[in-house]
């Protein structure tokens, strides 16, 4: 019997799966996967003639950051007023036009922050303020009180969980009972907000993605009818993947079903709110937009309960990388990251898409060589065409966007360690110190640098690389001189 250094790990020891090809030797594990049901066994998926796979995203949806409410609820230390205000000001500066600012009935801090928006001039006139409430009369009253006096457009966002397990276990209501709770909440909002002409409404059937499609459609249509949705005063229907449970194509099917069957569709803003429990929140959001969603709620870098809300910075920059204006400014992504880290007290992963400190950095020799040649070709193309480098179409291997677009320099694109190759070493010496290596010199210096990197086990920064280069030059000169003396001695002795 083989011993293992990991006594708590149960190495799969069951049979090979029936019908597995000979090259797949994976064995059945001890994981109790039998305890879980596939999403197709949990909720009906009625869409069969789907259209979203052939669609393309050509314009940005309306982005709605929920960091100040949903993201804030997921923090071990919720934001204090100073952090909330700084975060709100960042969102305004970046160009967000609709911002969910809090859950005013949940805490005095949230209530006071919403009230501050009524008294302090920090929200431009064209920014819509969103507040969040459950369908309970006392909480609705407090929510409406928080927005009185705000001059901006306001959205009151009401939610109720609608999925069977929530109905049965949490709310203990059948479909008729839950429908009554929802419509009563909608009537309470109308009554409490009577006379507030700047207020519109939003409804979320919480856990939409596990709710029977016919019931989700029924309660959403009931709310748009109750709130008299119209083109000049549309109702937002927000469809959350509250707990992500299926592959993104399933969510897209669910969104397209609602998109094609909702009443008063021209008076409805169809919104999505994906979470990231399966790690596919970004894909869910993108496919949902293909399926008809017009508005996306998420957090700028994906903070949120469990594995997070959808990351709307990545979504926006994904559009940018496809030639579509994201309608939000990320030209100084490091400032955005610093502010979000300050507000959340959570560090952004160094390999986070676009924003991570290492996201444009290559250590691998093959990557470095391709990037170096690509950047050189880009400069040559700019010079040949007379088009500025920052305006020239971008085609550089391994870099999906120009780092300069988001405020990054080229200095850290290539860094050197034991995995690096001759091209990366040559690039750093040339860009940092103007030292241009001849092609025949690059392999010899690379071996010298790699020996040092293997011994030290650390990254070789630019000053160290220059020292190694100078040491290599001295040693090479000594070797050449010795060889010359030896050759000269042989010549004299031969004479």
Coordinates of C-alpha atoms in Angstrom, one line a residue:
X1 CA 0.0 0.0 0.0
X2 CA 1.4 3.4 -1.0
X3 CA 1.9 5.9 1.8
X4 CA 1.1 9.6 1.4
X5 CA 2.1 12.9 2.9
X6 CA -1.5 13.9 3.0
X7 CA -3.3 11.6 5.4
X8 CA -6.5 13.7 5.2
X9 CA -6.8 13.3 1.5
X10 CA -8.8 10.3 0.2
X11 CA -7.2 9.4 -3.1
X12 CA -9.9 8.2 -5.5
X13 CA -9.8 4.5 -5.5
X14 CA -13.2 3.5 -7.1
X15 CA -13.5 2.0 -10.6
X16 CA -12.8 3.8 -13.8
X17 CA -16.0 5.3 -15.2
X18 CA -18.0 3.0 -17.5
X19 CA -17.2 3.8 -21.1
X20 CA -14.2 6.0 -20.3
X21 CA -11.5 6.0 -23.0
X22 CA -8.3 4.1 -22.4
X23 CA -6.3 7.3 -22.0
X24 CA -8.6 8.6 -19.1
X25 CA -7.6 6.7 -15.9
X26 CA -9.5 8.8 -13.5
X27 CA -11.2 6.8 -10.8
X28 CA -14.5 7.3 -9.0
X29 CA -13.9 9.3 -5.8
X30 CA -15.4 9.2 -2.3
X31 CA -17.0 12.6 -2.7
X32 CA -20.7 12.3 -1.9
X33 CA -21.9 13.9 -5.2
X34 CA -25.0 11.7 -5.0
X35 CA -26.4 14.2 -2.5
X36 CA -27.0 16.9 -5.1
X37 CA -29.4 17.3 -7.9
X38 CA -28.6 18.8 -11.3
X39 CA -30.4 22.1 -11.9
X40 CA -32.5 20.4 -14.7
X41 CA -34.0 18.3 -11.9
X42 CA -34.7 21.3 -9.7
X43 CA -36.4 23.8 -12.1
X44 CA -38.1 23.7 -15.4
X45 CA -36.2 25.2 -18.3
X46 CA -38.9 25.9 -21.0
X47 CA -36.9 27.6 -23.6
X48 CA -36.0 25.5 -26.6
X49 CA -35.7 27.8 -29.6
X50 CA -33.0 30.0 -28.0
X51 CA -31.7 33.0 -30.0
X52 CA -29.0 34.3 -27.7
X53 CA -26.1 32.1 -29.1
X54 CA -26.1 34.1 -32.3
X55 CA -26.3 37.5 -30.8
X56 CA -23.4 39.9 -30.2
X57 CA -22.8 42.6 -27.6
X58 CA -22.3 45.9 -29.4
X59 CA -23.2 48.4 -26.7
X60 CA -22.6 48.4 -23.0
X61 CA -25.5 47.7 -20.6
X62 CA -26.4 50.1 -17.8
X63 CA -23.9 49.2 -15.1
X64 CA -25.2 49.5 -11.5
X65 CA -22.6 49.0 -8.8
X66 CA -24.0 47.6 -5.6
X67 CA -20.8 47.8 -3.6
X68 CA -22.3 50.2 -1.0
X69 CA -25.1 47.7 -0.2
X70 CA -24.6 44.1 -1.4
X71 CA -20.8 44.4 -1.2
X72 CA -20.9 46.2 2.1
X73 CA -23.1 43.4 3.6
X74 CA -20.3 40.9 2.8
X75 CA -17.5 42.8 4.6
X76 CA -16.2 41.6 8.0
X77 CA -16.0 45.3 8.9
X78 CA -18.7 47.2 7.0
X79 CA -17.7 50.6 5.6
X80 CA -17.8 53.6 7.9
X81 CA -19.3 56.9 6.5
X82 CA -15.9 58.1 5.3
X83 CA -15.2 55.0 3.3
X84 CA -18.7 54.9 1.9
X85 CA -18.4 58.5 0.8
X86 CA -15.0 58.0 -0.8
X87 CA -16.3 54.9 -2.7
X88 CA -19.4 56.8 -3.9
X89 CA -17.2 59.7 -5.1
X90 CA -15.1 57.2 -7.0
X91 CA -18.1 55.7 -8.8
X92 CA -19.3 59.1 -9.8
X93 CA -15.9 60.0 -11.1
X94 CA -15.8 56.8 -13.2
X95 CA -19.1 57.7 -14.8
X96 CA -21.6 55.4 -13.2
X97 CA -25.1 56.9 -13.6
X98 CA -27.1 54.6 -11.3
X99 CA -25.7 53.5 -7.9
X100 CA -27.2 51.4 -5.2
X101 CA -26.2 53.3 -2.1
X102 CA -27.5 51.2 0.8
X103 CA -30.1 49.2 2.7
X104 CA -31.4 52.1 4.9
X105 CA -33.7 50.0 7.0
X106 CA -30.9 47.6 7.9
X107 CA -28.7 49.9 9.9
X108 CA -28.4 53.5 11.1
X109 CA -25.2 53.9 9.2
X110 CA -26.9 53.1 5.9
X111 CA -29.9 55.3 6.7
X112 CA -27.6 58.2 7.6
X113 CA -25.6 57.8 4.4
X114 CA -28.7 58.0 2.3
X115 CA -29.8 61.1 4.2
X116 CA -26.4 62.7 3.6
X117 CA -27.1 62.4 -0.1
X118 CA -30.1 64.7 0.5
X119 CA -28.1 67.3 2.3
X120 CA -24.6 67.2 0.7
X121 CA -24.0 68.1 -2.9
X122 CA -22.0 64.9 -3.9
X123 CA -24.4 63.3 -6.3
X124 CA -24.6 65.0 -9.8
X125 CA -28.1 65.6 -11.1
X126 CA -27.9 62.8 -13.7
X127 CA -27.0 60.1 -11.1
X128 CA -29.9 57.9 -10.0
X129 CA -29.9 56.7 -6.4
X130 CA -31.0 53.2 -5.6
X131 CA -32.1 52.0 -2.2
X132 CA -33.0 48.4 -1.2
X133 CA -35.9 47.0 1.0
X134 CA -37.7 43.8 1.7
X135 CA -41.5 43.6 1.2
X136 CA -42.3 44.6 4.8
X137 CA -44.4 47.7 5.6
X138 CA -42.3 49.0 8.5
X139 CA -39.1 48.6 6.5
X140 CA -40.6 50.2 3.4
X141 CA -41.7 53.2 5.5
X142 CA -38.1 53.7 6.8
X143 CA -36.7 53.2 3.3
X144 CA -39.0 55.9 1.8
X145 CA -38.2 58.2 4.8
X146 CA -34.5 57.9 3.9
X147 CA -34.9 59.3 0.4
X148 CA -37.3 62.2 1.1
X149 CA -35.7 65.4 0.0
X150 CA -33.2 63.8 -2.4
X151 CA -33.4 65.8 -5.6
X152 CA -32.0 63.1 -7.8
X153 CA -34.0 60.4 -9.5
X154 CA -34.5 57.5 -7.0
X155 CA -35.2 53.8 -7.4
X156 CA -36.8 51.9 -4.6
X157 CA -35.7 48.3 -5.0
X158 CA -38.0 45.7 -3.3
X159 CA -37.1 42.1 -3.2
X160 CA -38.7 38.8 -2.0
X161 CA -37.4 35.3 -2.3
X162 CA -39.5 33.2 -4.7
X163 CA -37.8 29.8 -5.1
X164 CA -39.5 26.7 -3.7
X165 CA -37.0 25.9 -1.0
X166 CA -37.1 29.5 0.3
X167 CA -40.9 29.5 0.2
X168 CA -41.2 26.2 2.0
X169 CA -38.3 26.5 4.6
X170 CA -37.7 30.2 5.1
X171 CA -41.0 32.0 4.4
X172 CA -43.4 29.1 5.0
X173 CA -45.8 30.3 2.3
X174 CA -47.2 28.6 -0.8
X175 CA -47.3 30.4 -4.1
X176 CA -50.6 32.1 -3.4
X177 CA -49.4 33.3 0.0
X178 CA -46.1 34.6 -1.4
X179 CA -47.9 36.4 -4.2
X180 CA -49.9 38.2 -1.6
X181 CA -46.8 39.3 0.3
X182 CA -45.2 40.6 -2.8
X183 CA -48.3 42.6 -4.1
X184 CA -49.0 43.9 -0.6
X185 CA -45.4 45.2 -0.5
X186 CA -45.8 46.8 -3.9
X187 CA -49.0 48.6 -2.7
X188 CA -47.2 49.8 0.5
X189 CA -44.4 51.3 -1.6
X190 CA -47.0 53.1 -3.8
X191 CA -48.7 54.5 -0.7
X192 CA -45.6 55.5 1.2
X193 CA -43.9 57.1 -1.9
X194 CA -47.1 58.9 -3.0
X195 CA -46.2 62.4 -4.1
X196 CA -42.5 61.6 -4.7
X197 CA -42.5 62.2 -8.4
X198 CA -38.8 61.4 -8.8
X199 CA -39.2 57.8 -7.5
X200 CA -39.3 54.7 -9.7
X201 CA -39.5 51.1 -8.7
X202 CA -37.5 47.9 -9.0
X203 CA -38.5 44.3 -8.2
X204 CA -36.3 41.3 -7.6
X205 CA -37.8 37.8 -7.4
X206 CA -34.9 36.7 -5.2
X207 CA -33.3 33.3 -6.2
X208 CA -34.9 33.8 -9.6
X209 CA -32.7 31.1 -11.2
X210 CA -34.3 28.4 -9.0
X211 CA -37.9 29.7 -9.3
X212 CA -40.4 28.1 -11.5
X213 CA -40.4 30.2 -14.8
X214 CA -44.2 30.5 -14.8
X215 CA -44.3 31.8 -11.2
X216 CA -41.4 34.2 -11.8
X217 CA -43.2 35.6 -14.9
X218 CA -46.5 35.8 -13.0
X219 CA -45.2 37.9 -10.1
X220 CA -43.1 40.1 -12.3
X221 CA -46.1 40.9 -14.5
X222 CA -48.1 41.6 -11.4
X223 CA -45.6 44.2 -10.2
X224 CA -45.3 46.0 -13.5
X225 CA -49.1 46.1 -13.7
X226 CA -49.4 47.3 -10.1
X227 CA -46.8 50.0 -10.6
X228 CA -48.2 51.0 -13.9
X229 CA -45.0 50.6 -15.9
X230 CA -44.8 52.9 -18.9
X231 CA -42.1 53.9 -21.4
X232 CA -41.6 57.3 -19.6
X233 CA -41.6 55.6 -16.1
X234 CA -40.3 52.1 -16.6
X235 CA -40.1 49.5 -13.9
X236 CA -36.9 47.6 -13.4
X237 CA -37.3 43.8 -13.2
X238 CA -34.1 42.4 -11.8
X239 CA -33.5 38.7 -12.1
X240 CA -30.8 37.5 -9.7
X241 CA -28.8 34.3 -9.8
X242 CA -28.7 34.7 -6.0
X243 CA -26.9 31.4 -5.6
X244 CA -25.2 30.3 -8.8
X245 CA -26.3 26.7 -9.5
X246 CA -25.9 26.0 -13.2
X247 CA -23.8 26.6 -16.3
X248 CA -24.1 30.1 -17.8
X249 CA -26.1 28.8 -20.8
X250 CA -28.9 27.8 -18.4
X251 CA -29.1 31.3 -16.9
X252 CA -29.1 32.8 -20.5
X253 CA -32.1 30.5 -21.3
X254 CA -33.9 31.7 -18.2
X255 CA -33.3 35.4 -19.1
X256 CA -34.3 35.0 -22.7
X257 CA -37.5 33.3 -21.6
X258 CA -38.4 36.3 -19.4
X259 CA -37.3 38.8 -22.1
X260 CA -39.6 37.2 -24.7
X261 CA -42.6 36.6 -22.4
X262 CA -42.8 39.6 -20.0
X263 CA -45.9 41.8 -20.3
X264 CA -45.3 45.5 -21.0
X265 CA -41.8 44.7 -22.3
X266 CA -41.3 48.1 -23.7
X267 CA -41.9 49.6 -20.3
X268 CA -39.5 47.2 -18.5
X269 CA -35.8 47.5 -17.9
X270 CA -34.6 43.9 -17.7
X271 CA -31.8 43.6 -15.2
X272 CA -29.6 40.8 -13.9
X273 CA -27.7 40.3 -10.7
X274 CA -25.4 37.3 -11.0
X275 CA -23.4 35.8 -8.1
X276 CA -20.2 33.8 -8.5
X277 CA -20.7 30.6 -6.5
X278 CA -19.6 28.4 -9.4
X279 CA -16.9 30.9 -10.6
X280 CA -18.8 31.8 -13.7
X281 CA -20.6 35.0 -12.7
X282 CA -18.9 37.0 -15.5
X283 CA -19.9 34.4 -18.2
X284 CA -23.5 34.4 -16.8
X285 CA -23.7 38.2 -17.1
X286 CA -22.3 38.3 -20.6
X287 CA -24.7 35.5 -21.8
X288 CA -27.6 37.2 -20.0
X289 CA -26.9 40.4 -22.0
X290 CA -26.9 38.4 -25.2
X291 CA -30.3 37.0 -24.0
X292 CA -31.9 40.4 -23.6
X293 CA -30.7 41.9 -20.3
X294 CA -30.2 45.7 -20.5
X295 CA -28.8 46.4 -17.0
X296 CA -26.2 44.6 -14.8
X297 CA -25.9 44.9 -11.1
X298 CA -22.5 43.9 -9.6
X299 CA -19.5 45.1 -7.6
X300 CA -16.6 46.8 -9.2
X301 CA -14.1 44.1 -8.4
X302 CA -16.6 41.4 -7.5
X303 CA -16.8 41.6 -3.7
X304 CA -19.8 40.0 -2.2
X305 CA -21.1 37.2 -0.1
X306 CA -19.7 33.7 -0.5
X307 CA -17.6 33.9 -3.7
X308 CA -18.9 37.4 -4.6
X309 CA -21.1 39.4 -6.9
X310 CA -20.3 39.6 -10.6
X311 CA -17.2 41.7 -11.3
X312 CA -18.3 44.6 -13.4
X313 CA -14.8 46.0 -13.9
X314 CA -13.9 42.8 -15.7
X315 CA -17.2 42.9 -17.6
X316 CA -16.6 46.4 -18.7
X317 CA -13.0 45.9 -19.8
X318 CA -14.0 42.7 -21.6
X319 CA -16.1 45.0 -23.8
X320 CA -13.3 47.4 -24.2
X321 CA -11.0 44.5 -25.4
X322 CA -13.7 43.8 -28.1
X323 CA -13.8 47.3 -29.4
X324 CA -17.0 48.3 -27.5
X325 CA -17.0 51.4 -25.4
X326 CA -17.7 50.3 -21.7
X327 CA -19.1 53.8 -21.0
X328 CA -17.1 53.8 -17.7
X329 CA -13.5 55.2 -17.2
X330 CA -10.7 52.8 -16.2
X331 CA -7.9 54.9 -17.5
X332 CA -6.2 54.9 -14.0
X333 CA -7.1 51.4 -12.8
X334 CA -4.5 51.6 -10.0
X335 CA -6.3 54.5 -8.4
X336 CA -9.6 52.6 -8.7
X337 CA -8.0 49.5 -7.1
X338 CA -6.5 51.6 -4.3
X339 CA -9.8 53.2 -3.4
X340 CA -11.7 49.9 -3.5
X341 CA -9.1 48.3 -1.3
X342 CA -9.3 51.2 1.1
X343 CA -13.1 51.0 1.3
X344 CA -13.4 47.2 1.5
X345 CA -10.2 46.5 3.5
X346 CA -9.7 43.6 1.1
X347 CA -6.7 43.3 -1.2
X348 CA -7.2 42.6 -4.9
X349 CA -5.5 39.4 -6.1
X350 CA -2.3 40.1 -8.1
X351 CA -3.7 38.0 -10.9
X352 CA -7.1 39.5 -10.9
X353 CA -8.2 40.2 -14.5
X354 CA -7.0 43.7 -15.7
X355 CA -6.6 45.1 -12.2
X356 CA -4.1 42.7 -10.7
X357 CA -0.5 44.0 -10.1
X358 CA 0.9 41.0 -12.2
X359 CA -1.8 40.8 -14.8
X360 CA 0.4 42.2 -17.6
X361 CA 3.6 40.7 -16.3
X362 CA 5.4 37.8 -18.1
X363 CA 8.1 35.7 -16.4
X364 CA 8.1 32.8 -18.9
X365 CA 10.8 33.0 -21.6
X366 CA 8.5 32.2 -24.5
X367 CA 5.9 34.8 -23.4
X368 CA 8.6 37.4 -22.9
X369 CA 10.1 36.8 -26.4
X370 CA 6.7 37.1 -28.1
X371 CA 5.7 40.3 -26.1
X372 CA 9.1 41.9 -26.8
X373 CA 8.8 41.3 -30.5
X374 CA 5.2 42.4 -30.5
X375 CA 5.9 45.7 -28.8
X376 CA 8.8 46.3 -31.2
X377 CA 6.5 45.6 -34.2
X378 CA 3.9 48.0 -32.7
X379 CA 6.4 50.8 -32.5
X380 CA 7.7 50.2 -36.0
X381 CA 4.1 50.1 -37.4
X382 CA 3.4 53.4 -35.7
X383 CA 6.5 55.0 -37.2
X384 CA 5.7 53.7 -40.6
X385 CA 2.0 54.8 -40.6
X386 CA 2.5 58.1 -38.7
X387 CA -0.2 57.1 -36.3
X388 CA 0.5 57.6 -32.6
X389 CA 1.2 54.4 -30.7
X390 CA -1.7 55.1 -28.4
X391 CA -4.1 55.3 -31.3
X392 CA -2.8 52.5 -33.5
X393 CA -4.8 49.2 -33.5
X394 CA -3.5 46.9 -30.8
X395 CA -2.0 43.5 -31.8
X396 CA 0.6 42.3 -29.3
X397 CA 0.9 38.6 -28.3
X398 CA -0.3 37.8 -24.8
X399 CA -1.5 41.3 -24.0
X400 CA -5.3 41.5 -24.8
X401 CA -5.3 45.3 -24.2
X402 CA -2.6 47.9 -24.2
X403 CA -1.6 48.4 -20.5
X404 CA -1.4 52.1 -21.2
X405 CA -5.2 52.2 -21.7
X406 CA -5.7 51.6 -18.0
X407 CA -2.8 53.7 -16.8
X408 CA -0.1 51.0 -16.6
X409 CA 3.4 51.5 -18.0
X410 CA 5.4 49.0 -20.0
X411 CA 8.1 48.9 -17.2
X412 CA 6.7 45.9 -15.5
X413 CA 5.4 44.0 -18.5
X414 CA 8.5 41.7 -18.5
X415 CA 10.2 40.7 -15.3
X416 CA 13.0 38.2 -14.8
X417 CA 13.3 35.1 -12.7
X418 CA 14.5 31.5 -13.1
X419 CA 11.8 30.9 -15.7
X420 CA 12.8 33.8 -17.9
X421 CA 14.6 33.6 -21.3
X422 CA 17.1 35.6 -23.3
X423 CA 14.4 37.8 -24.9
X424 CA 13.0 39.0 -21.5
X425 CA 16.5 39.8 -20.2
X426 CA 17.4 41.7 -23.3
X427 CA 14.1 43.7 -23.1
X428 CA 14.7 44.8 -19.5
X429 CA 18.2 45.9 -20.2
X430 CA 17.2 47.8 -23.2
X431 CA 14.1 49.5 -21.8
X432 CA 15.7 50.3 -18.4
X433 CA 19.2 51.2 -19.3
X434 CA 19.5 51.4 -23.1
X435 CA 21.8 48.4 -23.2
X436 CA 21.2 46.7 -26.6
X437 CA 22.5 43.1 -26.7
X438 CA 23.7 41.5 -29.9
X439 CA 21.9 38.4 -30.8
X440 CA 24.9 36.2 -30.1
X441 CA 25.3 37.7 -26.6
X442 CA 21.8 37.0 -25.4
X443 CA 22.1 33.2 -24.9
X444 CA 25.4 33.5 -22.9
X445 CA 24.1 36.3 -20.6
X446 CA 20.8 34.4 -20.2
X447 CA 22.7 31.4 -18.8
X448 CA 24.6 33.6 -16.4
X449 CA 21.4 35.2 -15.1
X450 CA 19.6 31.9 -14.8
X451 CA 22.4 30.4 -12.8
X452 CA 22.0 33.3 -10.3
X453 CA 18.2 33.1 -10.3
X454 CA 18.3 29.3 -9.6
X455 CA 20.8 29.8 -6.7
X456 CA 18.9 32.7 -5.2
X457 CA 15.3 31.6 -5.9
X458 CA 14.1 35.2 -6.1
X459 CA 13.1 37.6 -8.8
X460 CA 15.9 39.4 -10.5
X461 CA 15.1 43.1 -10.5
X462 CA 16.5 45.6 -13.0
X463 CA 19.4 46.9 -10.9
X464 CA 20.5 43.3 -10.1
X465 CA 20.2 42.4 -13.7
X466 CA 22.5 45.3 -14.7
X467 CA 25.0 44.2 -12.1
X468 CA 24.9 40.6 -13.4
X469 CA 25.3 42.0 -16.9
X470 CA 28.4 44.1 -15.9
X471 CA 29.8 41.1 -14.1
X472 CA 29.3 38.9 -17.2
X473 CA 31.0 41.6 -19.4
X474 CA 34.0 41.7 -17.0
X475 CA 34.3 37.9 -16.9
X476 CA 33.9 37.7 -20.7
X477 CA 36.6 40.3 -21.2
X478 CA 39.0 38.5 -18.9
X479 CA 38.3 35.2 -20.8
X480 CA 38.9 36.9 -24.1
X481 CA 42.1 38.5 -22.9
X482 CA 43.4 35.2 -21.5
X483 CA 42.5 33.4 -24.7
X484 CA 44.4 36.2 -26.6
X485 CA 47.5 35.8 -24.4
X486 CA 47.4 32.0 -24.8
X487 CA 47.1 32.4 -28.6
X488 CA 49.9 34.9 -28.7
X489 CA 52.2 32.6 -26.6
X490 CA 51.5 29.8 -28.9
X491 CA 52.4 31.9 -31.9
X492 CA 55.7 33.2 -30.4
X493 CA 56.6 29.7 -29.3
X494 CA 55.9 28.3 -32.7
X495 CA 58.1 31.0 -34.3

